[in-house]
Each structure stands twice: as C-alpha cells, then as structure tokens.
Amino acid sequence: MAKTNKNIDTEGQILDAAKNVFQKKGMDGARMQEIANEAGINKAMLHYYYRSKQLLFEAVFSNAFSLLAPQLNKILNDDSSIEDKVKNFTHNYISFITKHPYLPNFIIQELNRNPKFFEKIQQNTAFPTLEKFKNQVTAEVEKGILKPIDGEQLFINIISLNIFPFIATPLIKGFLKIDDKGFKQLMEQRKTAVSEFIINSIKK
Amino acid sequence: MAKTNKNIDTEGQILDAAKNVFQKKGMDGARMQEIANEAGINKAMLHYYYRSKQLLFEAVFSNAFSLLAPQLNKILNDDSSIEDKVKNFTHNYISFITKHPYLPNFIIQELNRNPKFFEKIQQNTAFPTLEKFKNQVTAEVEKGILKPIDGEQLFINIISLNIFPFIATPLIKGFLKIDDKGFKQLMEQRKTAVSEFIINSIKK
DNA sequence: TTATGGTTTAACCATTTGGTTAACAAAAGT
DNA sequence: ACTTTTGTTAACCAAATGGTTAAACCATAA
C-alpha cells in the first residue's frame, strides 16, 4: 500500500471490482475488461497492479477465503460446549453469509476447478484444524452429554446444513417456488431451525 | 438417432465427450476443440450436430438433470413413510452420486450461472414437486410419529446432508486430510450415518 | 521552475476461440 | 450406373481476449 502519487486507492478499487466480477462469474467467466469497467479505470491498470488475471484472481480468492476461515474457527476452536457452538455457529454463519451471498459458492467452485488451491491457501492463511472439535465430541459422548456420533460426520453435517442452501440457492428457490424475499425469510428461520435440528439429533 | 450414413453414433460420442468436458470445466471453461479431441472427431462435427456451444451445453445439461430428477422423486413422490424415505433416499443417492461424482456440482454451478435455466428445465423434464412431501410431513407430525418440524426445512436438510459433501469434496478432503480412498470410505459410512442423524432428530 | 518517478491512458498485438465454408467421401435412393 | 443426400474434414474467418507499449499526465522534491 502507501502509494506516493495522485492515486488514492486504485489498487483497492480494482480488488473490489475484481471481487464482484470473479465471485459472480468465476475465473473462466470473468473478463478483465469487465473488471476494469466496474472499477471505472483503464484495463492496463489491472496489469500494472496485479500483473496477470491469474494473480488478480488469487488475490481475490485468498481475500475471500480469509473472510470465511474465521467463521469456521468459531466452531472448531472455541471453548464452549458442542451445543453452544452449534447454536452460535448456525446463527452467526447464516447472518454472515446473508451479507456475502456469493462467497461460499465462489470458494467451492474455484476449489473444484483447481483443488491445488487448497494447499496454497493452507500455507498463507491461518488455517483451522479439526482436531480439537473431534476430541471434544469424543469427550462429550463419553460423558454422556451426546449420543454416540463420529466427530468428522458431525462436522460435515453441520457445515452441510449451513452452507448448502447458499450454494444451491437457485435450486431451492425453484423447488420451493419462492422469490428472493421468501428465500431470505426461509434462511432467517433456519438460524434456529438448523440448530434445533442438529441438537435434537445429538443431545442425549 | 437412427442415423443413415457411415457414422455409427457420432452424435452420441459427441454428447459423451461434451458431458465429460462440460462437467469438469463448466460452460465457460470448456473448449469446443477439447470436446472434439475427447470425442476423436473434427470440431466441425460438433456444429453439424448441435449447431452451437450453447445448444450442445443445453443438451448435456438437461441430460444430466434428467438423471438427477428421478433420484429426488424417490423422496418426494413415494408412498412409504418419511422414515423409510429418508433411509432409502440417503442410501440410494449416495450410491448413485458415487458413480456420477461431477453431476451435482455441475448442475448447481450452471444453475447459479444462469438461474433461468431452471424454468427451461421445468418445462422439458417431468419435474418433481414438493407438495406431497410437505403434506406427508404435516400428517405424520399430527399423528405424533414425528416431532414438530416444517416440511420445507426438513426437505432442505435432507438434500443438504446428502448433496453437500459431493459439491464441497475438495474442501472436505482438505479439512479432514484424507485422500480419494478416505473420502469414499467416509461417504460409505454416510449412507447410514446421515439417515440415523436425520431420524434421530425428527422421530418422536 | 523544473526534473523526477510513479500513475494512467489509448492504441496495439498475438493468440485463442466459436463458428463457417467448400470440397470430399460414403451411403441411399432411383 | 449415377444422382442425391448425409457425414466428415481441413482450411479459414472474425471477434474476443489477455496482455504490452509508448507516450502523456501529474504530484512532489530539489
């Protein structure tokens, strides 16, 4: 950062515009010209600041990923009980994604396109691990707080229930015959419906 | 079909090749030349049989969708109890997708790219509706078989738990630090783990 | 004031890409 | 046999696209 000349924050404007375009259209569907238009600047600036489409994309991607990672940390590395974690995570995550609706699909899509991205990310960002969560589930099962369940499966279940509707939004809208407003209401309900559903299943 | 000339089934070969390429790379990432190579024929043939990339893509898409729709019918329009439906669907769906791993991501991704596709599909394919399932849930709740739960939310939960891991495969592999083999094992476990998880939550 | 160096732009370039064409080959029809 | 129709190919084309360049711009330090 700390640019010297007339520019105030062109680099940031570019990143913002790139975020919008890449998240909507993906790496392959995005056009450098469209990003430039969205940022209101000359296309050459994109290359001046980010060298190539690939590098600009990676900047956007790790930026997006580092937004999402802390969300997962709340369920993986927090000291409350599993029940509280589930309640908090579900509530927080759905609120969070409602503000960033393109994020989960963007990340998952581009991770599918190039699974090696994951390794790149693991090195750069502080990356949450599953160990603590698994141990905690085992412990709470042994204590008789939870019914017997595998920690890994429970983790997958929790993120499936929370993330999937935001990835499959058009599918859900289609099946349920609802519009944007109806979808938002449904997700609002899910803040409690999902955590109840999970707790019902695992609590003894 | 029933082509008259020397060709045996070029049209089918093209569709197969297109399926592979489109499902791996998406509409934007796919190249007509790559499809032609995969099919082992001249690129002009793609246009001879399907006119344009868009039309070829739509052929692949509705083909894929009509594979997936009957799977959903098993949970939406079947006469068994909700409990049996959940058990059967979970088991069948995971088996089915293990054989077609790219399918769910392909459909969801392209539906996100162009939500209007959904309307097109609804006209062409026999399209499962949610009404029966919702009524059945309401009925079983009233009878005291199930704990109170909204039918729409339950439906979303069921498909989330079943579909999500196959869409977010690289993410899950990364978090759980497992390879292909480990992932398959985990999905095999899910055939029972998921239905138990759901039944535990909803059965009175 | 003027030299300096980062910033910005319009024009340009090479390559890729979806799509077309014209000629040719193989059947099918007569 | 030969004509017509259908299938197949190589060569070609125009548009789009990521990227480059050289000149202009402009804030600031000397």
GROMACS .gro file of C-alpha atoms (C1' of nucleotides) in nm, chain B residues 3 5 7 10 45 48, chain D residues 5-10:
model
   12
  207LYS     CA    1  -2.856  -4.214  -3.850
  209ASN     CA    2  -2.481  -4.295  -4.317
  211ASN     CA    3  -2.138  -4.285  -3.895
  214THR     CA    4  -2.112  -3.976  -3.377
  249MET     CA    5  -1.896  -3.209  -3.636
  252TYR     CA    6  -2.303  -3.011  -3.757
  443DT     C1'    7  -2.839  -3.689  -4.957
  444DT     C1'    8  -2.579  -3.726  -4.543
  445DG     C1'    9  -2.145  -3.730  -4.297
  446DT     C1'   10  -1.663  -3.571  -4.246
  447DT     C1'   11  -1.256  -3.296  -4.292
  448DA     C1'   12  -0.905  -2.919  -4.342
   0.00000   0.00000   0.00000
